[in-house]
Structures are given as C-alpha cells and as structure tokens.
GROMACS .gro file of C-alpha atoms in nm:
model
  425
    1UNK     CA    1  -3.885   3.703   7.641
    2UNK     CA    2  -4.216   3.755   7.811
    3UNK     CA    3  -4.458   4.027   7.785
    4UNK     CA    4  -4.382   4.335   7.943
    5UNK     CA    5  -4.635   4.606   8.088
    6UNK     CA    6  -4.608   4.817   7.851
    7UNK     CA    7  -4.669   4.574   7.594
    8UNK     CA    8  -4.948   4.503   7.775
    9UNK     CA    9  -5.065   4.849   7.770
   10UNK     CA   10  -5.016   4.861   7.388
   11UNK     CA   11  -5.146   4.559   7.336
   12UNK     CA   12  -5.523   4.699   7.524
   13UNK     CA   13  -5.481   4.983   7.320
   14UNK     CA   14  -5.468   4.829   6.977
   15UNK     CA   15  -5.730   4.539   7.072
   16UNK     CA   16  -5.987   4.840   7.071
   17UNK     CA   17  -6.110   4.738   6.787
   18UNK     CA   18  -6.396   4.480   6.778
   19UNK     CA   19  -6.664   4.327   6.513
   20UNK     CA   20  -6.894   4.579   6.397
   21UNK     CA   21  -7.251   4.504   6.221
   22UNK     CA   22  -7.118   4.780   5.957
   23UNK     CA   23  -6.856   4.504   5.818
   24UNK     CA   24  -7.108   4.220   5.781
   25UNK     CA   25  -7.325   4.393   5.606
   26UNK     CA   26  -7.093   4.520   5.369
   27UNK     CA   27  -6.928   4.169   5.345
   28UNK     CA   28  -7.262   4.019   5.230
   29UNK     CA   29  -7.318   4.286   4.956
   30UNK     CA   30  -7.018   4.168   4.833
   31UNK     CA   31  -7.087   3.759   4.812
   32UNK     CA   32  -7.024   3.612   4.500
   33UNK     CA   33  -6.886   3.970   4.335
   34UNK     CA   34  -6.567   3.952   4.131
   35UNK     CA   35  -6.315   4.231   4.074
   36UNK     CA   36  -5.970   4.250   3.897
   37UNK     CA   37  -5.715   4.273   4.148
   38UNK     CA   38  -5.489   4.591   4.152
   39UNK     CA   39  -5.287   4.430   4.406
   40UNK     CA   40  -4.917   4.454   4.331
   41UNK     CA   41  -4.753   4.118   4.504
   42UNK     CA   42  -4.413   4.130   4.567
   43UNK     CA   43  -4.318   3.922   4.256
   44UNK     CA   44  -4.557   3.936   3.961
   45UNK     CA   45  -4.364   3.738   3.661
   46UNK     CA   46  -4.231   3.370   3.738
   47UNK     CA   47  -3.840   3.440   3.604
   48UNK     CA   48  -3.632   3.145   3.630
   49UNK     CA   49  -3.478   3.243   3.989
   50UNK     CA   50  -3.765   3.338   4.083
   51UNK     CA   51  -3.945   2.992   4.024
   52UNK     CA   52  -3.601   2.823   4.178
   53UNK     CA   53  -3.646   3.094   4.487
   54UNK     CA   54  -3.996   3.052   4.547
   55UNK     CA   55  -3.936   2.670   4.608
   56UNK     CA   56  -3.664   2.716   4.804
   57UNK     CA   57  -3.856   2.923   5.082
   58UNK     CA   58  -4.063   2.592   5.167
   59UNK     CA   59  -3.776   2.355   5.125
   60UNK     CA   60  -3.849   2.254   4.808
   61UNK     CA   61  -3.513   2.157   4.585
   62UNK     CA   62  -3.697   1.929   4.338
   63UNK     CA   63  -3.513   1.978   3.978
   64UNK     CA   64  -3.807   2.012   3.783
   65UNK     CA   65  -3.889   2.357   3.956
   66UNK     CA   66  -3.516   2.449   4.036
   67UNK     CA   67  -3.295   2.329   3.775
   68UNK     CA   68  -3.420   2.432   3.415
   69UNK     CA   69  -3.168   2.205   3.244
   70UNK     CA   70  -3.337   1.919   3.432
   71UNK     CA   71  -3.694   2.079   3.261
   72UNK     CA   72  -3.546   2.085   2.923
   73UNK     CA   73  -3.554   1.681   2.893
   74UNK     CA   74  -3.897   1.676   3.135
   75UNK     CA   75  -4.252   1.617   2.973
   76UNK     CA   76  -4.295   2.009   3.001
   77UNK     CA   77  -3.981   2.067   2.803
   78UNK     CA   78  -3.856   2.350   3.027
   79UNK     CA   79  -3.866   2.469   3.372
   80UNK     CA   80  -4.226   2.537   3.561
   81UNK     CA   81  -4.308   2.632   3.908
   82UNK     CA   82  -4.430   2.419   4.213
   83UNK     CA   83  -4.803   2.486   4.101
   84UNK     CA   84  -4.860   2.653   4.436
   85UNK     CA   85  -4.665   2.927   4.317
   86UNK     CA   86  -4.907   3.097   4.187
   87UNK     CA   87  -5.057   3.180   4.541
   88UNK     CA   88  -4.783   3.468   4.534
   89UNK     CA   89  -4.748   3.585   4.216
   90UNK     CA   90  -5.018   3.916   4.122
   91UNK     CA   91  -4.985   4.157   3.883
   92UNK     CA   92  -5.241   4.501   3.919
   93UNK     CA   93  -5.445   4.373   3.632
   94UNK     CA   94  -5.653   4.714   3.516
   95UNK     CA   95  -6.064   4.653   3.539
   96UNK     CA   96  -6.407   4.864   3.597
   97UNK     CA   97  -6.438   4.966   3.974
   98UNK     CA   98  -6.689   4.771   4.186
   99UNK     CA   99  -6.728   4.921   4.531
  100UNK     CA  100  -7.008   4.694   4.646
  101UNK     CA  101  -6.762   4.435   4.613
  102UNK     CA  102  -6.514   4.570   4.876
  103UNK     CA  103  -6.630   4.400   5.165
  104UNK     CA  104  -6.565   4.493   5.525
  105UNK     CA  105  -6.207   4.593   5.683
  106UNK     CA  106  -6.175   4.444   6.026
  107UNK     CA  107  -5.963   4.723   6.136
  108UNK     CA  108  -5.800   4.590   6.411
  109UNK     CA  109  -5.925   4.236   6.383
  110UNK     CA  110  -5.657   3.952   6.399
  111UNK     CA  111  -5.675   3.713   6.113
  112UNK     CA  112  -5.566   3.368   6.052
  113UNK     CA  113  -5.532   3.166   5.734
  114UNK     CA  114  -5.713   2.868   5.860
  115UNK     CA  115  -5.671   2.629   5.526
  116UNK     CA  116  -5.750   2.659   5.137
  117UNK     CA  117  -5.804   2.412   4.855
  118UNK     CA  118  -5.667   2.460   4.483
  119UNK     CA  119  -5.751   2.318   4.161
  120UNK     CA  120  -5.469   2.370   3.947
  121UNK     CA  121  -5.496   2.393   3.571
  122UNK     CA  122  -5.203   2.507   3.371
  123UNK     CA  123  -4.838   2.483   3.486
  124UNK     CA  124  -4.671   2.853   3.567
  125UNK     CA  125  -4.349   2.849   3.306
  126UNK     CA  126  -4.087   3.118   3.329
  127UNK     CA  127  -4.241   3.452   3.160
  128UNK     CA  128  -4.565   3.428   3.285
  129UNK     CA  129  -4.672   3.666   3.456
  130UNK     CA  130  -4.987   3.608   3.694
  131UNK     CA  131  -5.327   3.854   3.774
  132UNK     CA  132  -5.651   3.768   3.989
  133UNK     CA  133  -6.024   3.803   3.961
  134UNK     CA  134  -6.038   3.816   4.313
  135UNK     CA  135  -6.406   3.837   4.522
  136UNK     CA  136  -6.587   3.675   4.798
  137UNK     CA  137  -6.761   3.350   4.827
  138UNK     CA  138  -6.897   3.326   5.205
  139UNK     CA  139  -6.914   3.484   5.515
  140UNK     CA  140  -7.038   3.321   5.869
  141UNK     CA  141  -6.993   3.409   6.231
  142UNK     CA  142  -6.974   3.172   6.506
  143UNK     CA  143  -6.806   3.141   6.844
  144UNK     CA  144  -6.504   2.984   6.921
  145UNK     CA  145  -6.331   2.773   7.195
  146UNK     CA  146  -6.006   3.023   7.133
  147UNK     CA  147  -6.136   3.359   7.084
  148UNK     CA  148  -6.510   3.385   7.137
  149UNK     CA  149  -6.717   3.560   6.862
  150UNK     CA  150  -6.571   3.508   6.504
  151UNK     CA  151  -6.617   3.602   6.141
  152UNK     CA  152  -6.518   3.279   5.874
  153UNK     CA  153  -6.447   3.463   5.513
  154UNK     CA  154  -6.378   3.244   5.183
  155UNK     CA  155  -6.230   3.443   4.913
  156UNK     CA  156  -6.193   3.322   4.583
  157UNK     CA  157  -5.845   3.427   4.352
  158UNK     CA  158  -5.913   3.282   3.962
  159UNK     CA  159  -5.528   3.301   3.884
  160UNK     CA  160  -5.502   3.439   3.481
  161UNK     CA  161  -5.170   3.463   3.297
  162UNK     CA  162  -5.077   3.714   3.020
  163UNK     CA  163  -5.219   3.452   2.763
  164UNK     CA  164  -5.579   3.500   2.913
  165UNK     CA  165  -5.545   3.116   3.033
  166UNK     CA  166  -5.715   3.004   3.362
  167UNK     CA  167  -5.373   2.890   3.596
  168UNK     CA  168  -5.620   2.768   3.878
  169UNK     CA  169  -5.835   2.833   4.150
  170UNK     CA  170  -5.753   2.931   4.477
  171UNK     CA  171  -6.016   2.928   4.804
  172UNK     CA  172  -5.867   3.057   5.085
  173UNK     CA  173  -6.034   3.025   5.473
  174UNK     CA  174  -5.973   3.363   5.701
  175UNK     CA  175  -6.089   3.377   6.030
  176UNK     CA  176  -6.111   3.697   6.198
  177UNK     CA  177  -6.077   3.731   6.602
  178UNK     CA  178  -6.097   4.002   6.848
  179UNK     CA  179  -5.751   4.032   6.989
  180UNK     CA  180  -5.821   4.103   7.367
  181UNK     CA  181  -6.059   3.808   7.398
  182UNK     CA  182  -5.816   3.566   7.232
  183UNK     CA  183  -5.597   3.693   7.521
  184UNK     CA  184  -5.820   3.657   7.750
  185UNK     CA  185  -5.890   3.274   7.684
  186UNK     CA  186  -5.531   3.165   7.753
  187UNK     CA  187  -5.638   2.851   7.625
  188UNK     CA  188  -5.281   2.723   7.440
  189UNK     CA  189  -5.048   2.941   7.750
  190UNK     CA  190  -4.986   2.596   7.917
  191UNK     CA  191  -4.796   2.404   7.601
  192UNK     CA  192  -4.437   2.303   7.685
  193UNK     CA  193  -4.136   2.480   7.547
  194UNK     CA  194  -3.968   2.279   7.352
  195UNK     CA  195  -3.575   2.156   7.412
  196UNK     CA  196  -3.435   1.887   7.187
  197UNK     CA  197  -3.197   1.739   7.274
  198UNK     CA  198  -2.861   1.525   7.028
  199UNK     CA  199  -3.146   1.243   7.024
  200UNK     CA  200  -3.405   1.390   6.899
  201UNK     CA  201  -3.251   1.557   6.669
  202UNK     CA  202  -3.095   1.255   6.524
  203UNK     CA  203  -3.458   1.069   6.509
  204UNK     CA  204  -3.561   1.386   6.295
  205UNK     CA  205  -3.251   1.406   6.055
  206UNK     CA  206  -3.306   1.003   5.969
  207UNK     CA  207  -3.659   1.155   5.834
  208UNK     CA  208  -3.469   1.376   5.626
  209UNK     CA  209  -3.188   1.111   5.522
  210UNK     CA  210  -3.458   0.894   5.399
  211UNK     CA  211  -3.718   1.132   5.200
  212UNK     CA  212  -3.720   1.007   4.831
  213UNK     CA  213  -3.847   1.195   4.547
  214UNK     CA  214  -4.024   0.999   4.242
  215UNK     CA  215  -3.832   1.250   3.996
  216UNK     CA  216  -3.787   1.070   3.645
  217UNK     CA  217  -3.903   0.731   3.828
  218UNK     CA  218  -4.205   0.748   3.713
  219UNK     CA  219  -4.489   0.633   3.955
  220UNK     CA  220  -4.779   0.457   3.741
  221UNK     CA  221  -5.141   0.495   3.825
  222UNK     CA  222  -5.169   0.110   3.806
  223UNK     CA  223  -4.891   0.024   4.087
  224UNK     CA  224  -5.103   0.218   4.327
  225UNK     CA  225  -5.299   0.072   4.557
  226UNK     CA  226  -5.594   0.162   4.791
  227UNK     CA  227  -5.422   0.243   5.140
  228UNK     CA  228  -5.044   0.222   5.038
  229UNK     CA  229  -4.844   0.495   5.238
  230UNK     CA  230  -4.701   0.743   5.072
  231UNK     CA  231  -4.382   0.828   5.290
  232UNK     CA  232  -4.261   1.091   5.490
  233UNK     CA  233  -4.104   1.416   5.504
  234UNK     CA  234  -3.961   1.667   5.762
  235UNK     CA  235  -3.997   2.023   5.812
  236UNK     CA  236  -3.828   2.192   6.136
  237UNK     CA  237  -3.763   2.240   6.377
  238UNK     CA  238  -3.968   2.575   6.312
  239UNK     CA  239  -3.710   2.886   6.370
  240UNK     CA  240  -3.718   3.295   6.276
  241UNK     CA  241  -3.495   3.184   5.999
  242UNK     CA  242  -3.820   2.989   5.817
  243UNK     CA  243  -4.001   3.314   5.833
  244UNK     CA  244  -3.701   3.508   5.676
  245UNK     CA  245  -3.692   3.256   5.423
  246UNK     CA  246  -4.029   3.208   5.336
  247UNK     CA  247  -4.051   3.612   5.265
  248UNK     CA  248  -3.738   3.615   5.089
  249UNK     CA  249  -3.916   3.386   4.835
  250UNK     CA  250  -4.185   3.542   4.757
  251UNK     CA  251  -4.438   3.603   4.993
  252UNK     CA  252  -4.541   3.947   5.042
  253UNK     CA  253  -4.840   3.921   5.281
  254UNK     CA  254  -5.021   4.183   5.086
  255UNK     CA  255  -5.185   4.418   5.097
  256UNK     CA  256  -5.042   4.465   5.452
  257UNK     CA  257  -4.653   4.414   5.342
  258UNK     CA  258  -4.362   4.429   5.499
  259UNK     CA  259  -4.175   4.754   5.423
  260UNK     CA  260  -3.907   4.989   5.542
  261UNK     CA  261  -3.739   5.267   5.623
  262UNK     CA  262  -3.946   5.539   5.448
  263UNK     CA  263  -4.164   5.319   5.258
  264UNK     CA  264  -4.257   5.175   5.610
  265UNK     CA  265  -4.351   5.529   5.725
  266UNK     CA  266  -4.589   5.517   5.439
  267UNK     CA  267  -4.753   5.231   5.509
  268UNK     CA  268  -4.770   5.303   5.898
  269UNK     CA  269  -4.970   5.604   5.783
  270UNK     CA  270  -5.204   5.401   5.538
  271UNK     CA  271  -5.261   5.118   5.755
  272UNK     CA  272  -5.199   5.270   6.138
  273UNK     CA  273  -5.420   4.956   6.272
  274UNK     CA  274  -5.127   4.708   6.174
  275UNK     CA  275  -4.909   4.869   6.357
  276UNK     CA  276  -4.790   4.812   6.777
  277UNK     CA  277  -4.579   4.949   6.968
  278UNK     CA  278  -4.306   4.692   7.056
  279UNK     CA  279  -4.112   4.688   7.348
  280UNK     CA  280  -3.850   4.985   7.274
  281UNK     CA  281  -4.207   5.208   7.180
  282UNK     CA  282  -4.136   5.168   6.778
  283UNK     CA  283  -4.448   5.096   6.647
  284UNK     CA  284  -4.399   4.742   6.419
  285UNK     CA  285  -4.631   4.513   6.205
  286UNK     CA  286  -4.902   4.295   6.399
  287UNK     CA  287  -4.768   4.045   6.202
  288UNK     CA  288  -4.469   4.014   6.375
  289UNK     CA  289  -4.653   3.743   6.600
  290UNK     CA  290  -4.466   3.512   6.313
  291UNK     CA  291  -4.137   3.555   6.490
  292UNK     CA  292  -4.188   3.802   6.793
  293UNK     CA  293  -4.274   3.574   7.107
  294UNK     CA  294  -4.332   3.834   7.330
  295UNK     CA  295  -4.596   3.963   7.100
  296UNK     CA  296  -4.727   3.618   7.015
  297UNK     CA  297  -4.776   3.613   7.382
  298UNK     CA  298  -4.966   3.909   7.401
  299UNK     CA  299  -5.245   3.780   7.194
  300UNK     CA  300  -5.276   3.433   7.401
  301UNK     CA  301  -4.992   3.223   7.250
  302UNK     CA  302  -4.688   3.105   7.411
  303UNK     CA  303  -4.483   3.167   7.101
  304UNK     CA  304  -4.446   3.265   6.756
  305UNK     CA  305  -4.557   3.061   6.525
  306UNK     CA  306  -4.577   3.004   6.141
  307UNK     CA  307  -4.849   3.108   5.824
  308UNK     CA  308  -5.076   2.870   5.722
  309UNK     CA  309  -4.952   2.913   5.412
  310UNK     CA  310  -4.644   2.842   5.494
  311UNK     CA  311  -4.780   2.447   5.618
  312UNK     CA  312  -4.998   2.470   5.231
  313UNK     CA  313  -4.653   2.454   5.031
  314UNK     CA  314  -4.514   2.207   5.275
  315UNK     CA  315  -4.786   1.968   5.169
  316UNK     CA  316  -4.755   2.098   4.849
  317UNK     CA  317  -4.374   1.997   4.835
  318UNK     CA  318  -4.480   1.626   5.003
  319UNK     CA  319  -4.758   1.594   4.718
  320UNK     CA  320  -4.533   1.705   4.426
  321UNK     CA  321  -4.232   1.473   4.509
  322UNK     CA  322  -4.493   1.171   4.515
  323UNK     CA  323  -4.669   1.257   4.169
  324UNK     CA  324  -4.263   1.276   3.955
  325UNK     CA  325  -4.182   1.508   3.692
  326UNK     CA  326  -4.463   1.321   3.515
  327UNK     CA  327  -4.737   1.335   3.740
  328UNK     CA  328  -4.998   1.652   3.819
  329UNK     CA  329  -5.143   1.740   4.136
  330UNK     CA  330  -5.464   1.895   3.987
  331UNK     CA  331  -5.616   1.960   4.358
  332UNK     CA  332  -5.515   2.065   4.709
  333UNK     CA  333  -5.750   2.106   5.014
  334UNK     CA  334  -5.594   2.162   5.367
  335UNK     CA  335  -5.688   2.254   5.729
  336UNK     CA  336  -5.470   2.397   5.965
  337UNK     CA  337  -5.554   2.229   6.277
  338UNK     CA  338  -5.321   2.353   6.514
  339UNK     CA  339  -5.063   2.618   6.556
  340UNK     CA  340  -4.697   2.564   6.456
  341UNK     CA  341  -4.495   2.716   6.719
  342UNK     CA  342  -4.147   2.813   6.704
  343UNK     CA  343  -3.936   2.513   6.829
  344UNK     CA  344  -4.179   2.281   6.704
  345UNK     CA  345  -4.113   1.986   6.424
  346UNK     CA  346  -4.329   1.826   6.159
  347UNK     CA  347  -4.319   1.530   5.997
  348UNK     CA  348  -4.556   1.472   5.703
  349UNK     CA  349  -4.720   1.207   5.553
  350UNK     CA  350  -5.029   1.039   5.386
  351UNK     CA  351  -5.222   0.751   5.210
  352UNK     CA  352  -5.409   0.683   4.883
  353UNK     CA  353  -5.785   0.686   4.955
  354UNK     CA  354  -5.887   0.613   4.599
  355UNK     CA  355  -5.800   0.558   4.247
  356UNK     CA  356  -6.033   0.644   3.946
  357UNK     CA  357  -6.014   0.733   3.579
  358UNK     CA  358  -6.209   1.021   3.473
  359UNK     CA  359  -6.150   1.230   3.145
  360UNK     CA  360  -5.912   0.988   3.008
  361UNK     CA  361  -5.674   1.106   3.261
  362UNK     CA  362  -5.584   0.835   3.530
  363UNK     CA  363  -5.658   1.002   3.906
  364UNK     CA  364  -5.516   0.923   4.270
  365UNK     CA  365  -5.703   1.053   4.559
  366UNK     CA  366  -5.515   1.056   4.865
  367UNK     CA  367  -5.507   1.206   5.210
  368UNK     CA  368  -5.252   1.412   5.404
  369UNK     CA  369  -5.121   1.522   5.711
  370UNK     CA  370  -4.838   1.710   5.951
  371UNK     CA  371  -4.812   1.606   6.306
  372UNK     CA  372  -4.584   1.783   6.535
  373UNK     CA  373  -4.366   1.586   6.828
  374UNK     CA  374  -4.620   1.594   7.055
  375UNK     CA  375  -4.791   1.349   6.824
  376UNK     CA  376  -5.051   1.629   6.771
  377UNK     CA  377  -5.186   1.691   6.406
  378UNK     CA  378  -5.173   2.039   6.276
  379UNK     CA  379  -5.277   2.002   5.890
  380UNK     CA  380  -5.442   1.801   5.741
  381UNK     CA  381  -5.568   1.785   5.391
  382UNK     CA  382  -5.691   1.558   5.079
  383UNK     CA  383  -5.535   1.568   4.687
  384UNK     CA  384  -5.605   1.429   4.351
  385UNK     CA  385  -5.308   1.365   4.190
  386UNK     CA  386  -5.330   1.282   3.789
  387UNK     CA  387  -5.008   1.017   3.724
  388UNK     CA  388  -4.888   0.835   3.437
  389UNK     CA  389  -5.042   0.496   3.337
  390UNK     CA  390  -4.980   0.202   3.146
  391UNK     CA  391  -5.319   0.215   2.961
  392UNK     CA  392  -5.398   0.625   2.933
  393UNK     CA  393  -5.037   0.715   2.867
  394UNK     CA  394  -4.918   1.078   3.034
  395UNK     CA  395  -5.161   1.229   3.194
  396UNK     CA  396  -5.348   1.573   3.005
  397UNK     CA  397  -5.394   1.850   3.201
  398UNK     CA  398  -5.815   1.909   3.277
  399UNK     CA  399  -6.004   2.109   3.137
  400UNK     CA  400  -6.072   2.458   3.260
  401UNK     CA  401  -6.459   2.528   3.291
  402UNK     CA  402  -6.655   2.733   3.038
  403UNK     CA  403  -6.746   3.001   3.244
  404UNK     CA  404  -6.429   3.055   3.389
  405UNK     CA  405  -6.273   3.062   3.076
  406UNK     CA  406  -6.492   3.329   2.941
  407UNK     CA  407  -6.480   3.555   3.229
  408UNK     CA  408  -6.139   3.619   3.222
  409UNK     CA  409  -6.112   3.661   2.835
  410UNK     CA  410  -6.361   3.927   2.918
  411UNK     CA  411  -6.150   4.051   3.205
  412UNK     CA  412  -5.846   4.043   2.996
  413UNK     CA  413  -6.019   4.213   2.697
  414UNK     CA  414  -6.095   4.466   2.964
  415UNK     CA  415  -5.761   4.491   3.082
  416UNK     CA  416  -5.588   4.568   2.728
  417UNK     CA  417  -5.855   4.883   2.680
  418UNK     CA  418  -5.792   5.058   2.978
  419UNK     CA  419  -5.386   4.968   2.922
  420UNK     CA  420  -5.429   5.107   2.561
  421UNK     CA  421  -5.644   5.407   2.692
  422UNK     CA  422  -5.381   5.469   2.943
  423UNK     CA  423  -5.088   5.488   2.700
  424UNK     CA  424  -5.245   5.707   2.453
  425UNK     CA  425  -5.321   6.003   2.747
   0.00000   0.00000   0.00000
C-alpha cells in the first residue's frame, strides 16, 4: 500500500513539530540526574510464563529460560530469565520528585533506538520483581545523512530487584529526528522489495536446521581460541507477526503504550502528539511505522520495519546459546546499523576477539553481527562472556560497584517509607 494524499496531508500536519532550544536546555539540566522510575511496564514481576514468554517473543526456546524443570538440575538450581529481560520488566518504584531531572519532550519528534550496551550482574529468577533509577547521561546534536539536524540522548536504567540487589545496567542510544525532513531526504525509497522465492527460502531454513545450542555441553574457557567462529543463527524473514509477538512478550514501549478501546481514548488525550490519522481518518500510534508500510513510507522508508530492541535480544539469544547453561554473558554493546525492513532476513554471527582472566572469573571477548540478504550489516555489537574453565572452575558472577550498590539501598530505603507512609493514610 502506498501513501495516500491524505496521509500525506496528515503526515505535514503532525511533522509540525521541530527541535526547540527549550528541550536542550532542559535536557542538560538534567545530565547525570537520577530519579526512581514510576513507570509501570507492562510486566513488572518475572513469573515463570512470563520468563518462558518473554523469550519466546525473540525466538528464544533455550530450556534454561523456558523449561524450569530443565533449571532445577542447572548451576542456578531453578529457572532464570534471558538476562536481557530485564530491559522490560519496571515496577513504579516510589522516590522524592526531581523536576530538573525531567529533561525535554520532543513532542512530535521521531525517535529511534539506535543501540545500547548492558552489564549484567545478577540473574532475574521467577519472583523478582524489577524497578529503575532511571536519568540521563548525554545529550549531543549533529546532522545527519538521513534526517538533517538531530538530537543523540543516552539514558541510563540501574535495574534493582525487591532484594535491593543491582540486576544490571542498561545504556540505551535515542536519536531524535524531525519527521518532514526525514521525508524529505528519501534517501532509503530506492531499496528493492523483497520476493523469495522456494530457494531462498530453503538456503535460510538450512541456517535454522543447523543452529546448535551449547546447553549442558559445557563450552570451557580454555578450548577457545582467538578468532574461532562462533556459528550462526537465523531470524526472518521479518513479518507483522514478529511485531505481534514481540509485544505479546513483554514489551510495552512505555511510556507511549499501546492501548485500546477506552484506555486508548485516554492515552490519545494524554499524549495527542503520538497519534496520526491513518488512512480511514482514525487517529493511531506513530509507532505503527513497525508494521504500517504506508506510514513507514510517509516518514521516508519504503517499509515497516522492526525495534532496535527487537535486533538487542536477537543477539542476546545468539550470545546466550554460545555461553551454555554454565556460562554468563556479563556485557552487551550493539549498534543498529541499518534498518530491518519487513521482508527482510538476518543471519547472525560472530568471533572471539580475546580471552582474559580477570577476578578469578575466566572472560571471552567476542564480536557480533546481523547481516541481511543483501549482504548488508545492520547490527553489530561486542560481548564478554564469563564461561566455565578447567583451572577457575564455574564462573562467579562480578561484582556490582560500590556506589551503585549504595544508591539503590538508599533508593530502596526510600521506597519502603513512602510505601509505609502511604498505607498508614
């Protein structure tokens, strides 16, 4: 479906908005401020089909995260989640109001998730429920190739469970452009639709046929060497059904949401910026560009394509079937590169860049990637992966910082006074 003319006209009238100075300035009062997040995600405690769910949406089936049977007789000695998990999971945790730390709103403004990088602490088990000290970091503009002027944010989520224990740390990359000019570029209108035909698609299920997971195989720190491949895994090709998926698991998009029926008239009034007319005049979520083509299309792309985050717990899933039950992927950075567009296939893979021991714990650096069938790469990213080892034994999970630690016993301290002050009203 291509754009009509009235989405065109809706589409000029809900690009009106543009960068102001106001936004800036606010966003650099804010640097380095942290907050307890009142955000309410869509799931808040990991529950045992809720871990086995979350994984799922990616196409994750490893038995460690889906089977807790399989967990029972692990290392862990019961179920956890894909570490990556706790991206979604966010509880309103209760904290003293900071309005400097706000930042600006970008009304208007289209945003991508352009990458992240996690350091992962403490395994999410069933029960747990999850909370942020959320703030942020940095703040740049610059222009781009794809949508001239642009604002770069990196906000910061310290992930907390109900134990007042540091889960990890998550840095996520937002980049903010002005609708109408990313139009205006056209610079991606001339990719090629995609049509695969029975060969193709039999090239990209022998991918699939031959993934392998390390499971209960345990891979050992000291049978891995400097360059040795890691394998390779499928994803797509990239459909409407991914995007159901992926939000059926877990991932809320807040504090934007999708909602409906009258909780979607709520919203519509809180938040009238998100929402465009489509082509029958019903105003819908921007957001739709995720599986709306003709709306993609409006804002300069030839079709829908997928969240960045999305392409984060694919490498996720390649990096946790490498490490085994026994292994721990204690970091994650990634770059989205390049769109993901509906129609579009990725196969994954990646190589060990280093090997090191540090802590007593026995550490794999590797690198990572996704390249589409255009032979184009669209993430890329680098890991540490702690594994078992002859010599060190299981790996230990690392140590959380000292100032992290004692912020959010202070937040959680915090927390349980207003709850308590709450109760007794």
């Amino acid at each position: 479906m291509s754009v009509t003319t009235d989405q065109q006209a809706e589409f000029e009238r809900a690009s009106s908005g543009v960068f102001v100075e106001e936004d800036l300035v606010k966003d650099r009062t804010a640097l380095g401020r942290l907050v307890a997040s009142r955000q309410q995600e869509y799931l808040s405690t990991a529950t045992p089909e809720a871990i086995r769910n979350f994984a799922h949406s990616y196409g994750d089936d490893n038995p460690l995260f889906c089977d807790p049977g399989h967990g029972e007789t692990s290392r862990w000695g019961g179920q956890i989640a894909p570490p990556i998990m706790a991206a979604v999971l966010n509880a309103p945790l209760l904290g003293d109001k900071d309005p400097l730390a706000k930042g600006g709103s970008y009304r208007g403004i289209h945003a991508f998730v352009s990458g992240g990088t996690w350091t992962w602490y403490r395994p999410v088990r069933p029960g747990d429920t999850l909370y942020s000290l959320s703030g942020l970091e940095s703040v740049e503009t610059k222009q781009s190739e794809f949508a001239g002027s642009s604002v770069i944010r990196v906000l910061r989520d310290i992930k907390v469970n109900q134990r007042a224990e540091v889960v990890g740390v998550y840095r996520t990359l937002v980049i903010y452009t002005e609708r109408k000019k990313a139009r205006d570029k056209g610079k991606y209108a001339e990719i090629p639709v995609p049509s695969w035909d029975d060969a193709q698609l039999a090239a990209l299920d022998e991918t699939y046929a031959a993934e392998t997971r390390q499971g209960r195989a345990r891979l050992r720190w000291e049978d891995v060497e400097v360059g040795q491949a890691m394998g390779a895994k499928a994803k797509g090709p990239l459909t409407t059904t991914d995007m159901v998926i992926f939000h059926a698991g877990g991932y809320g998009f807040v504090p934007y949401g999708l909602k409906t029926g009258r909780r979607g008239w709520e919203n519509r009034q809180r938040i009238p910026a998100f929402y465009v007319k489509n082509e029958y005049g019903v105003p819908d979520v921007a957001q739709r560009v995720h599986w709306d083509n003709a709306w993609a299309q409006a804002i300069g792309n030839p079709r829908a394509y997928d969240y960045g985050v999305l392409r984060e717990c694919w490498l996720h899933h390649f990096l946790t079937d490498w490490a085994g039950d026994d292994g721990w992927v204690e970091r994650q950075h990634d770059e989205i590169r390049k769109f993901n567009y509906q129609g579009d296939a990725q196969v994954l893979g990646g190589e060990v860049t280093g090997k090191r021991v540090e802590d007593g714990r026995a550490l794999v650096d590797v690198a990572v990637w996704a390249r589409n069938q255009r032979d184009e790469e669209t993430a890329r990213g680098a890991a540490t992966v702690a594994l078992p080892s002859r010599e060190h034994g299981l790996p230990v999970l690392p140590a959380v910082p000292a100032e992290l630690s004692r912020a959010t016993t202070e937040v959680m301290a915090r927390h349980g006074e207003l709850l308590r002050e709450r109760r007794s009203r």
